[in-house]
Amino acid sequence: MEREQMEGDEEGERSEELKEDKEAASTTTIEQTEGEEMGVGEVCGRAWWGCLLLLTLLAVSTRQMSLEQPPGTLWDEVHFGTFTNHYLNHSLYHDVHPPLGKMAVAGLAWLAGYDGAFEFKVGTLYPEGVNFVAMRSMMALFGASLVPLTFLIVWEVSSCLPAACLAALCVLCDTFMHRLNTLLLLDPLLLSALLASVFGSFKFHAHRHRAWSRAWWGWMTYTAFCLGVVVSIKYVGVFTVGVVGVQTAYHLVSLAFNPRRPLWVVLPHTAVRAVVFVSVSSVVYLSSFLLHFLLLTKASVNGGGLCHTEFYASFEGNEYEKATFPEHVHYGANITIQNSRPLCGYLESWYDLFPASVTAPCQQVTSATVRDDELLMWTIKKVNLTEGSVLDGAGDGEAVLVRSGDHVMLTHAATGRSLRSHGHRAPVTRRQLQVCGYGDDGVGGPFETWQLLVVGAPVGTPLSAVRHSFLLRHYKMECYLRANEMVKLPEEWAFNGAKEVTCTRNKDETGLHWHVNWNNSPKLGVGVPVRSLGVGLWGKIVHQHFNMFIGNAVLVETKDEERHARPWMWPILWQMQTLGSYVVNETSGEEHFAVGMTNPFITYLNLLCLAATPLLALTHAFYSKRRPGQCPAAVEDRRGVLAACGWLGLCWAGHYLPFFFMSRVLYYHHYCPSYLFSCMITGVIISWACRSVTRRWQYKGREKVHLFLLTACGASVVASYVAFFPIATYIKGVQFEENPRLNPYLDYLYAGQLWPEFGYRMDEYVSFTSTVIGSWNQSNFANTDLNATLYFSTPLNYTVEDRPAISPVPASSYDLWASRATL
């Protein structure tokens, strides 16, 4: 009985699908009738294929032009060329993006015969042995795929050949799409995978009336695969996942509210979509990381400070390759301490002082990602609060293990000063307390006393190197030692790349967890191999994700010469990106330079069509209420145009609006996905406008008028491409001066934007430099009113060679100790 009922339900579902197919066919008939009336609606298969092949050939041929210019690294080719070197040399690297796109770039470079020996630097010419033209040529093929994919998407949502051709032509003739998609970047791969995902989702939707068919399963699996690819290239692919998710949810809701379908049908449709989309995309995503770590087996130089020691120790060729040290730590041991949060680095100090104009002028304590054993080593000592003494661990006595809950003092081995915090504000993060080095030859007191608390372990647990993370809680100030990967100290008075270390009373802050990443505890005898403390393959994947997420958060806005752009600037082309420049004539100063700038004509045309879409929706709603006697074909045409623009508008907004909520540094190329969808909306709107104008033509030859309007629109787009072609490849002249070839055309489209590359608003172009802090207030060095104990000042020219011999010294200033009961 149950089987018969299921068969009956399936038969009913098929009949309902047939009914909907008939309705869809009737709608198509209306559109075709309207098209026949216009003279262009009956789309012959030969014409369709001819347009697609012609646009594809034009895309491939134009993208292969001027690949050799400029003949040096452009913009982020420096980064992705460096990542290519890492893959070809099998060495670890740190980046904020998933690995699939970078592996693809490396694979193309390998196919071009590149051996990974060239050092990619800003402003460096490619040597003869690097076939960069072949590498750019292969990347250009991915860039060329955007044109046919645009054609297919617009055709799928509108079933209008002129709209598909105009949209593809806008993408073909855009200058930034041309330039960006011919470089060694992730963007060609990302954009092609993104459009392939959207195309797959529309094709899957088109087969909704043939549910459970092979084509239905195939397009669903294809879409899930493409979503996995786009997320594996860049995390902005999550926006594409969101757009496809909204589209899927809409289809399921429509299915649930369809009175001709039983409600239970929604359940299998929802389950199947969830399983296929999640499983297939997850397999693709995780496979990219598995391949990533199969290729990268060697550690990179000075890479340990960027990631957790457990992660770094699992690679070959690092300082842990043949190293062994005891699992536990005893007092008197020399250790190096690293923050457990990626990019925070090692706890370090040196002889330089903080400037008195900023904070208390005691010895700098910072964090750094470059390992320098002389500056990173700390001697750990035990503080006895009851007796007011310090166990330095020297001599031949029995080893005393460091345990959770102990009060300790950390003395910098190179300078003899101890880790300290007090009531002065930190140099940059003013709401937190300063951390510095104080006291000569290991002298310390209550302001140099910290309580060590192993995370997740009870009091009394022995501290394990590498494995255990711990907190350092200040005895007097009730704050926690913190490293902040977001805050760099000024280069004028701190070493380049040094980051701020502070003491915060907020236990929920990030960067509070530390671990011992090198342990010299000789009293404990032979230890364990450090490589055995490293994580396995899945542990690497977990750590890698943590590294990437923190790395993305670090990309905050900075004032640099590239002039990052906020999202509101993108649709109006407020400013452009300089991609690189090379002087070709020292006498005249002539340069070959490249810029990232979309075709101004197409950009403003897209903006106009974006604004026209909601106006068309309002007009359609008004006419539906106030003019019921309209031509059914015209009403149906507007409805179809609005439906197409609605889905394309969702794609545009889904890839654009999320950037308004990001604090990271952003550039104009982040608008490229949305820009593609705005070109598609332009094609649909212009095609509809030409049909509407021709429909009102009262004379003969409406077909010719319609064809003339479409041809004029396409010719205008092509003419703008020809006029601005240097922007698509490279520009001859002097950067930041008017270009005699481009400026006459740009003058017609210039409306006050920041385009200093072509001489516009040069007086407002500012190069940002750091503020120099050179005020040293010597009177503060020995001011007893500044804190409970005197600061010990070191002459600024005090070097490592002049330092006194370091020997353990008992702590001083015991008259300042106070019991916990009196605090």
PDB file of C-alpha atoms in Angstrom, residues 362-582:
ATOM      1  CA  CYS A 362      62.099  52.011  30.350  1.00  0.00           C
ATOM      2  CA  GLN A 363      63.491  49.235  28.171  1.00  0.00           C
ATOM      3  CA  GLN A 364      61.316  48.187  25.256  1.00  0.00           C
ATOM      4  CA  VAL A 365      59.511  44.849  25.392  1.00  0.00           C
ATOM      5  CA  THR A 366      57.758  43.951  22.148  1.00  0.00           C
ATOM      6  CA  SER A 367      56.832  40.985  19.998  1.00  0.00           C
ATOM      7  CA  ALA A 368      58.435  40.067  16.691  1.00  0.00           C
ATOM      8  CA  THR A 369      57.918  37.327  14.126  1.00  0.00           C
ATOM      9  CA  VAL A 370      61.624  37.039  13.232  1.00  0.00           C
ATOM     10  CA  ARG A 371      63.588  34.699  15.465  1.00  0.00           C
ATOM     11  CA  ASP A 372      66.716  36.177  17.043  1.00  0.00           C
ATOM     12  CA  ASP A 373      67.881  33.963  19.902  1.00  0.00           C
ATOM     13  CA  GLU A 374      69.957  36.699  21.563  1.00  0.00           C
ATOM     14  CA  LEU A 375      66.904  38.921  22.020  1.00  0.00           C
ATOM     15  CA  LEU A 376      64.290  36.254  22.689  1.00  0.00           C
ATOM     16  CA  MET A 377      65.828  34.312  25.574  1.00  0.00           C
ATOM     17  CA  TRP A 378      64.347  34.731  29.052  1.00  0.00           C
ATOM     18  CA  THR A 379      65.436  33.234  32.373  1.00  0.00           C
ATOM     19  CA  ILE A 380      62.497  32.103  34.480  1.00  0.00           C
ATOM     20  CA  LYS A 381      62.747  32.446  38.288  1.00  0.00           C
ATOM     21  CA  LYS A 382      60.345  31.542  41.076  1.00  0.00           C
ATOM     22  CA  VAL A 383      59.105  34.236  43.459  1.00  0.00           C
ATOM     23  CA  ASN A 384      58.224  33.190  47.023  1.00  0.00           C
ATOM     24  CA  LEU A 385      55.595  35.665  48.188  1.00  0.00           C
ATOM     25  CA  THR A 386      55.696  34.445  51.790  1.00  0.00           C
ATOM     26  CA  GLU A 387      59.458  34.778  52.265  1.00  0.00           C
ATOM     27  CA  GLY A 388      59.915  37.668  49.865  1.00  0.00           C
ATOM     28  CA  SER A 389      62.666  35.878  47.994  1.00  0.00           C
ATOM     29  CA  VAL A 390      63.468  34.643  44.505  1.00  0.00           C
ATOM     30  CA  LEU A 391      64.610  31.165  43.529  1.00  0.00           C
ATOM     31  CA  ASP A 392      66.889  31.678  40.574  1.00  0.00           C
ATOM     32  CA  GLY A 393      67.533  27.970  39.997  1.00  0.00           C
ATOM     33  CA  ALA A 394      71.303  28.423  39.761  1.00  0.00           C
ATOM     34  CA  GLY A 395      73.778  25.930  41.145  1.00  0.00           C
ATOM     35  CA  ASP A 396      73.669  22.158  41.389  1.00  0.00           C
ATOM     36  CA  GLY A 397      70.542  21.912  43.465  1.00  0.00           C
ATOM     37  CA  GLU A 398      67.561  19.785  42.588  1.00  0.00           C
ATOM     38  CA  ALA A 399      65.436  20.951  39.691  1.00  0.00           C
ATOM     39  CA  VAL A 400      62.201  22.698  40.690  1.00  0.00           C
ATOM     40  CA  LEU A 401      59.515  22.456  38.030  1.00  0.00           C
ATOM     41  CA  VAL A 402      57.466  25.423  36.911  1.00  0.00           C
ATOM     42  CA  ARG A 403      53.827  24.757  37.806  1.00  0.00           C
ATOM     43  CA  SER A 404      50.504  26.400  37.114  1.00  0.00           C
ATOM     44  CA  GLY A 405      49.715  29.010  39.775  1.00  0.00           C
ATOM     45  CA  ASP A 406      53.368  29.832  40.555  1.00  0.00           C
ATOM     46  CA  HIS A 407      54.531  33.432  40.819  1.00  0.00           C
ATOM     47  CA  VAL A 408      57.488  33.965  38.524  1.00  0.00           C
ATOM     48  CA  MET A 409      59.920  36.600  37.349  1.00  0.00           C
ATOM     49  CA  LEU A 410      61.194  36.619  33.758  1.00  0.00           C
ATOM     50  CA  THR A 411      64.635  38.167  33.251  1.00  0.00           C
ATOM     51  CA  HIS A 412      65.822  39.024  29.760  1.00  0.00           C
ATOM     52  CA  ALA A 413      69.032  37.040  29.304  1.00  0.00           C
ATOM     53  CA  ALA A 414      70.784  39.548  27.026  1.00  0.00           C
ATOM     54  CA  THR A 415      70.146  42.737  29.021  1.00  0.00           C
ATOM     55  CA  GLY A 416      69.527  41.455  32.555  1.00  0.00           C
ATOM     56  CA  ARG A 417      66.264  43.383  32.912  1.00  0.00           C
ATOM     57  CA  SER A 418      63.067  41.782  34.100  1.00  0.00           C
ATOM     58  CA  LEU A 419      59.599  41.830  32.565  1.00  0.00           C
ATOM     59  CA  ARG A 420      57.609  44.608  34.222  1.00  0.00           C
ATOM     60  CA  SER A 421      54.273  46.375  34.157  1.00  0.00           C
ATOM     61  CA  HIS A 422      53.132  49.410  36.128  1.00  0.00           C
ATOM     62  CA  GLY A 423      50.680  52.281  36.095  1.00  0.00           C
ATOM     63  CA  HIS A 424      51.821  53.949  32.870  1.00  0.00           C
ATOM     64  CA  ARG A 425      49.831  53.733  29.681  1.00  0.00           C
ATOM     65  CA  ALA A 426      51.023  51.608  26.784  1.00  0.00           C
ATOM     66  CA  PRO A 427      52.671  53.563  23.936  1.00  0.00           C
ATOM     67  CA  VAL A 428      49.897  52.950  21.364  1.00  0.00           C
ATOM     68  CA  THR A 429      46.976  51.185  23.033  1.00  0.00           C
ATOM     69  CA  ARG A 430      46.476  53.850  25.664  1.00  0.00           C
ATOM     70  CA  ARG A 431      43.668  52.106  27.509  1.00  0.00           C
ATOM     71  CA  GLN A 432      46.074  49.338  28.511  1.00  0.00           C
ATOM     72  CA  LEU A 433      49.200  49.355  30.674  1.00  0.00           C
ATOM     73  CA  GLN A 434      52.803  49.504  29.552  1.00  0.00           C
ATOM     74  CA  VAL A 435      55.045  46.429  29.587  1.00  0.00           C
ATOM     75  CA  CYS A 436      58.791  47.003  29.629  1.00  0.00           C
ATOM     76  CA  GLY A 437      62.109  45.772  31.029  1.00  0.00           C
ATOM     77  CA  TYR A 438      63.407  47.103  34.357  1.00  0.00           C
ATOM     78  CA  GLY A 439      66.225  46.545  36.808  1.00  0.00           C
ATOM     79  CA  ASP A 440      69.871  45.826  36.191  1.00  0.00           C
ATOM     80  CA  ASP A 441      71.355  42.314  36.370  1.00  0.00           C
ATOM     81  CA  GLY A 442      68.105  40.560  37.193  1.00  0.00           C
ATOM     82  CA  VAL A 443      66.968  42.898  39.961  1.00  0.00           C
ATOM     83  CA  GLY A 444      63.212  42.881  40.419  1.00  0.00           C
ATOM     84  CA  GLY A 445      60.366  43.334  42.810  1.00  0.00           C
ATOM     85  CA  PRO A 446      56.578  43.203  42.955  1.00  0.00           C
ATOM     86  CA  PHE A 447      56.202  45.071  39.658  1.00  0.00           C
ATOM     87  CA  GLU A 448      58.283  42.356  37.988  1.00  0.00           C
ATOM     88  CA  THR A 449      56.225  39.508  39.461  1.00  0.00           C
ATOM     89  CA  TRP A 450      53.724  37.535  37.378  1.00  0.00           C
ATOM     90  CA  GLN A 451      51.487  34.591  38.131  1.00  0.00           C
ATOM     91  CA  LEU A 452      51.718  31.809  35.557  1.00  0.00           C
ATOM     92  CA  LEU A 453      48.381  30.080  34.901  1.00  0.00           C
ATOM     93  CA  VAL A 454      48.249  27.093  32.552  1.00  0.00           C
ATOM     94  CA  VAL A 455      45.105  27.295  30.437  1.00  0.00           C
ATOM     95  CA  GLY A 456      42.662  24.477  31.115  1.00  0.00           C
ATOM     96  CA  ALA A 457      44.805  22.838  33.801  1.00  0.00           C
ATOM     97  CA  PRO A 458      44.435  22.836  37.601  1.00  0.00           C
ATOM     98  CA  VAL A 459      46.848  24.655  39.889  1.00  0.00           C
ATOM     99  CA  GLY A 460      50.006  22.642  40.418  1.00  0.00           C
ATOM    100  CA  THR A 461      50.141  21.149  36.914  1.00  0.00           C
ATOM    101  CA  PRO A 462      53.735  21.140  35.587  1.00  0.00           C
ATOM    102  CA  LEU A 463      54.204  23.456  32.622  1.00  0.00           C
ATOM    103  CA  SER A 464      54.856  21.580  29.369  1.00  0.00           C
ATOM    104  CA  ALA A 465      56.808  23.209  26.580  1.00  0.00           C
ATOM    105  CA  VAL A 466      54.955  23.755  23.303  1.00  0.00           C
ATOM    106  CA  ARG A 467      51.881  21.783  24.395  1.00  0.00           C
ATOM    107  CA  HIS A 468      50.661  24.073  27.179  1.00  0.00           C
ATOM    108  CA  SER A 469      49.368  27.605  26.718  1.00  0.00           C
ATOM    109  CA  PHE A 470      49.512  29.836  29.755  1.00  0.00           C
ATOM    110  CA  LEU A 471      48.504  33.279  31.012  1.00  0.00           C
ATOM    111  CA  LEU A 472      50.855  35.714  32.747  1.00  0.00           C
ATOM    112  CA  ARG A 473      48.870  37.653  35.343  1.00  0.00           C
ATOM    113  CA  HIS A 474      50.607  40.650  36.895  1.00  0.00           C
ATOM    114  CA  TYR A 475      50.880  40.484  40.674  1.00  0.00           C
ATOM    115  CA  LYS A 476      50.339  44.195  41.451  1.00  0.00           C
ATOM    116  CA  MET A 477      48.319  45.554  38.521  1.00  0.00           C
ATOM    117  CA  GLU A 478      45.885  42.632  38.190  1.00  0.00           C
ATOM    118  CA  CYS A 479      46.345  42.586  34.405  1.00  0.00           C
ATOM    119  CA  TYR A 480      47.364  39.999  31.810  1.00  0.00           C
ATOM    120  CA  LEU A 481      50.315  40.070  29.422  1.00  0.00           C
ATOM    121  CA  ARG A 482      48.989  40.592  25.919  1.00  0.00           C
ATOM    122  CA  ALA A 483      50.398  40.650  22.390  1.00  0.00           C
ATOM    123  CA  ASN A 484      48.456  42.446  19.687  1.00  0.00           C
ATOM    124  CA  GLU A 485      49.015  41.432  16.064  1.00  0.00           C
ATOM    125  CA  MET A 486      47.142  44.543  14.931  1.00  0.00           C
ATOM    126  CA  VAL A 487      49.442  47.174  16.471  1.00  0.00           C
ATOM    127  CA  LYS A 488      52.891  47.916  15.053  1.00  0.00           C
ATOM    128  CA  LEU A 489      55.137  50.347  16.852  1.00  0.00           C
ATOM    129  CA  PRO A 490      56.566  53.316  14.908  1.00  0.00           C
ATOM    130  CA  GLU A 491      59.696  52.401  12.993  1.00  0.00           C
ATOM    131  CA  GLU A 492      61.414  55.601  14.132  1.00  0.00           C
ATOM    132  CA  TRP A 493      62.014  54.319  17.661  1.00  0.00           C
ATOM    133  CA  ALA A 494      61.205  50.604  17.486  1.00  0.00           C
ATOM    134  CA  PHE A 495      62.769  47.932  15.340  1.00  0.00           C
ATOM    135  CA  ASN A 496      61.054  47.442  11.993  1.00  0.00           C
ATOM    136  CA  GLY A 497      58.085  45.123  12.409  1.00  0.00           C
ATOM    137  CA  ALA A 498      58.063  45.231  16.226  1.00  0.00           C
ATOM    138  CA  LYS A 499      54.553  44.915  17.642  1.00  0.00           C
ATOM    139  CA  GLU A 500      53.159  46.210  20.884  1.00  0.00           C
ATOM    140  CA  VAL A 501      53.013  44.131  24.063  1.00  0.00           C
ATOM    141  CA  THR A 502      50.713  45.453  26.782  1.00  0.00           C
ATOM    142  CA  CYS A 503      49.037  44.437  30.021  1.00  0.00           C
ATOM    143  CA  THR A 504      45.245  44.388  29.978  1.00  0.00           C
ATOM    144  CA  ARG A 505      42.704  43.891  32.744  1.00  0.00           C
ATOM    145  CA  ASN A 506      40.205  42.465  30.275  1.00  0.00           C
ATOM    146  CA  LYS A 507      40.574  38.708  30.420  1.00  0.00           C
ATOM    147  CA  ASP A 508      38.472  38.317  27.254  1.00  0.00           C
ATOM    148  CA  GLU A 509      41.024  40.096  25.042  1.00  0.00           C
ATOM    149  CA  THR A 510      42.815  38.153  22.308  1.00  0.00           C
ATOM    150  CA  GLY A 511      46.529  37.464  22.429  1.00  0.00           C
ATOM    151  CA  LEU A 512      46.695  36.498  26.132  1.00  0.00           C
ATOM    152  CA  HIS A 513      47.842  32.906  25.616  1.00  0.00           C
ATOM    153  CA  TRP A 514      51.566  32.157  25.489  1.00  0.00           C
ATOM    154  CA  HIS A 515      53.633  29.001  25.230  1.00  0.00           C
ATOM    155  CA  VAL A 516      57.267  27.972  25.650  1.00  0.00           C
ATOM    156  CA  ASN A 517      58.600  27.306  22.164  1.00  0.00           C
ATOM    157  CA  TRP A 518      62.217  26.618  23.161  1.00  0.00           C
ATOM    158  CA  ASN A 519      63.266  25.065  26.445  1.00  0.00           C
ATOM    159  CA  ASN A 520      66.805  24.965  27.793  1.00  0.00           C
ATOM    160  CA  SER A 521      66.297  23.072  31.071  1.00  0.00           C
ATOM    161  CA  PRO A 522      69.603  21.199  31.533  1.00  0.00           C
ATOM    162  CA  LYS A 523      68.742  19.737  34.948  1.00  0.00           C
ATOM    163  CA  LEU A 524      65.974  17.607  33.470  1.00  0.00           C
ATOM    164  CA  GLY A 525      68.301  15.641  31.195  1.00  0.00           C
ATOM    165  CA  VAL A 526      67.511  14.363  27.722  1.00  0.00           C
ATOM    166  CA  GLY A 527      64.159  15.436  26.399  1.00  0.00           C
ATOM    167  CA  VAL A 528      61.825  14.474  23.592  1.00  0.00           C
ATOM    168  CA  PRO A 529      62.245  15.276  19.887  1.00  0.00           C
ATOM    169  CA  VAL A 530      60.466  18.537  19.156  1.00  0.00           C
ATOM    170  CA  ARG A 531      59.193  17.184  15.830  1.00  0.00           C
ATOM    171  CA  SER A 532      57.117  14.692  17.812  1.00  0.00           C
ATOM    172  CA  LEU A 533      55.246  17.616  19.367  1.00  0.00           C
ATOM    173  CA  GLY A 534      54.062  18.783  15.953  1.00  0.00           C
ATOM    174  CA  VAL A 535      50.531  18.248  14.696  1.00  0.00           C
ATOM    175  CA  GLY A 536      49.364  15.849  11.999  1.00  0.00           C
ATOM    176  CA  LEU A 537      47.696  16.586   8.674  1.00  0.00           C
ATOM    177  CA  TRP A 538      44.296  17.512  10.079  1.00  0.00           C
ATOM    178  CA  GLY A 539      45.976  19.543  12.811  1.00  0.00           C
ATOM    179  CA  LYS A 540      47.800  21.464  10.080  1.00  0.00           C
ATOM    180  CA  ILE A 541      44.504  22.243   8.377  1.00  0.00           C
ATOM    181  CA  VAL A 542      43.000  23.537  11.630  1.00  0.00           C
ATOM    182  CA  HIS A 543      46.049  25.700  12.383  1.00  0.00           C
ATOM    183  CA  GLN A 544      46.147  26.967   8.797  1.00  0.00           C
ATOM    184  CA  HIS A 545      42.572  28.198   9.054  1.00  0.00           C
ATOM    185  CA  PHE A 546      43.346  29.973  12.305  1.00  0.00           C
ATOM    186  CA  ASN A 547      46.350  31.603  10.632  1.00  0.00           C
ATOM    187  CA  MET A 548      44.274  32.743   7.651  1.00  0.00           C
ATOM    188  CA  PHE A 549      41.439  34.183   9.731  1.00  0.00           C
ATOM    189  CA  ILE A 550      43.844  36.167  11.903  1.00  0.00           C
ATOM    190  CA  GLY A 551      45.759  37.261   8.810  1.00  0.00           C
ATOM    191  CA  ASN A 552      42.593  38.639   7.231  1.00  0.00           C
ATOM    192  CA  ALA A 553      41.820  40.577  10.400  1.00  0.00           C
ATOM    193  CA  VAL A 554      45.285  42.160  10.325  1.00  0.00           C
ATOM    194  CA  LEU A 555      44.608  43.718   6.900  1.00  0.00           C
ATOM    195  CA  VAL A 556      43.323  46.944   8.380  1.00  0.00           C
ATOM    196  CA  GLU A 557      43.187  50.207   6.509  1.00  0.00           C
ATOM    197  CA  THR A 558      46.509  51.982   6.173  1.00  0.00           C
ATOM    198  CA  LYS A 559      47.481  55.238   4.551  1.00  0.00           C
ATOM    199  CA  ASP A 560      49.661  54.125   1.684  1.00  0.00           C
ATOM    200  CA  GLU A 561      50.500  55.218  -1.806  1.00  0.00           C
ATOM    201  CA  GLU A 562      48.076  52.765  -3.376  1.00  0.00           C
ATOM    202  CA  ARG A 563      45.173  54.687  -1.819  1.00  0.00           C
ATOM    203  CA  HIS A 564      42.744  52.059  -0.668  1.00  0.00           C
ATOM    204  CA  ALA A 565      39.157  52.807  -1.657  1.00  0.00           C
ATOM    205  CA  ARG A 566      35.963  52.475   0.311  1.00  0.00           C
ATOM    206  CA  PRO A 567      33.017  50.657  -1.321  1.00  0.00           C
ATOM    207  CA  TRP A 568      31.041  53.815  -2.022  1.00  0.00           C
ATOM    208  CA  MET A 569      33.808  54.916  -4.389  1.00  0.00           C
ATOM    209  CA  TRP A 570      33.655  51.845  -6.612  1.00  0.00           C
ATOM    210  CA  PRO A 571      30.442  52.276  -8.660  1.00  0.00           C
ATOM    211  CA  ILE A 572      31.276  55.920  -9.424  1.00  0.00           C
ATOM    212  CA  LEU A 573      34.934  55.237 -10.237  1.00  0.00           C
ATOM    213  CA  TRP A 574      36.116  57.767  -7.697  1.00  0.00           C
ATOM    214  CA  GLN A 575      39.704  56.627  -7.964  1.00  0.00           C
ATOM    215  CA  MET A 576      41.829  53.954  -9.597  1.00  0.00           C
ATOM    216  CA  GLN A 577      44.718  51.686  -8.663  1.00  0.00           C
ATOM    217  CA  THR A 578      48.294  52.088  -9.820  1.00  0.00           C
ATOM    218  CA  LEU A 579      49.516  48.622 -10.770  1.00  0.00           C
ATOM    219  CA  GLY A 580      53.129  49.458 -11.610  1.00  0.00           C
ATOM    220  CA  SER A 581      55.407  51.677 -13.687  1.00  0.00           C
ATOM    221  CA  TYR A 582      58.792  51.391 -15.397  1.00  0.00           C
TER     222      TYR A 582
END
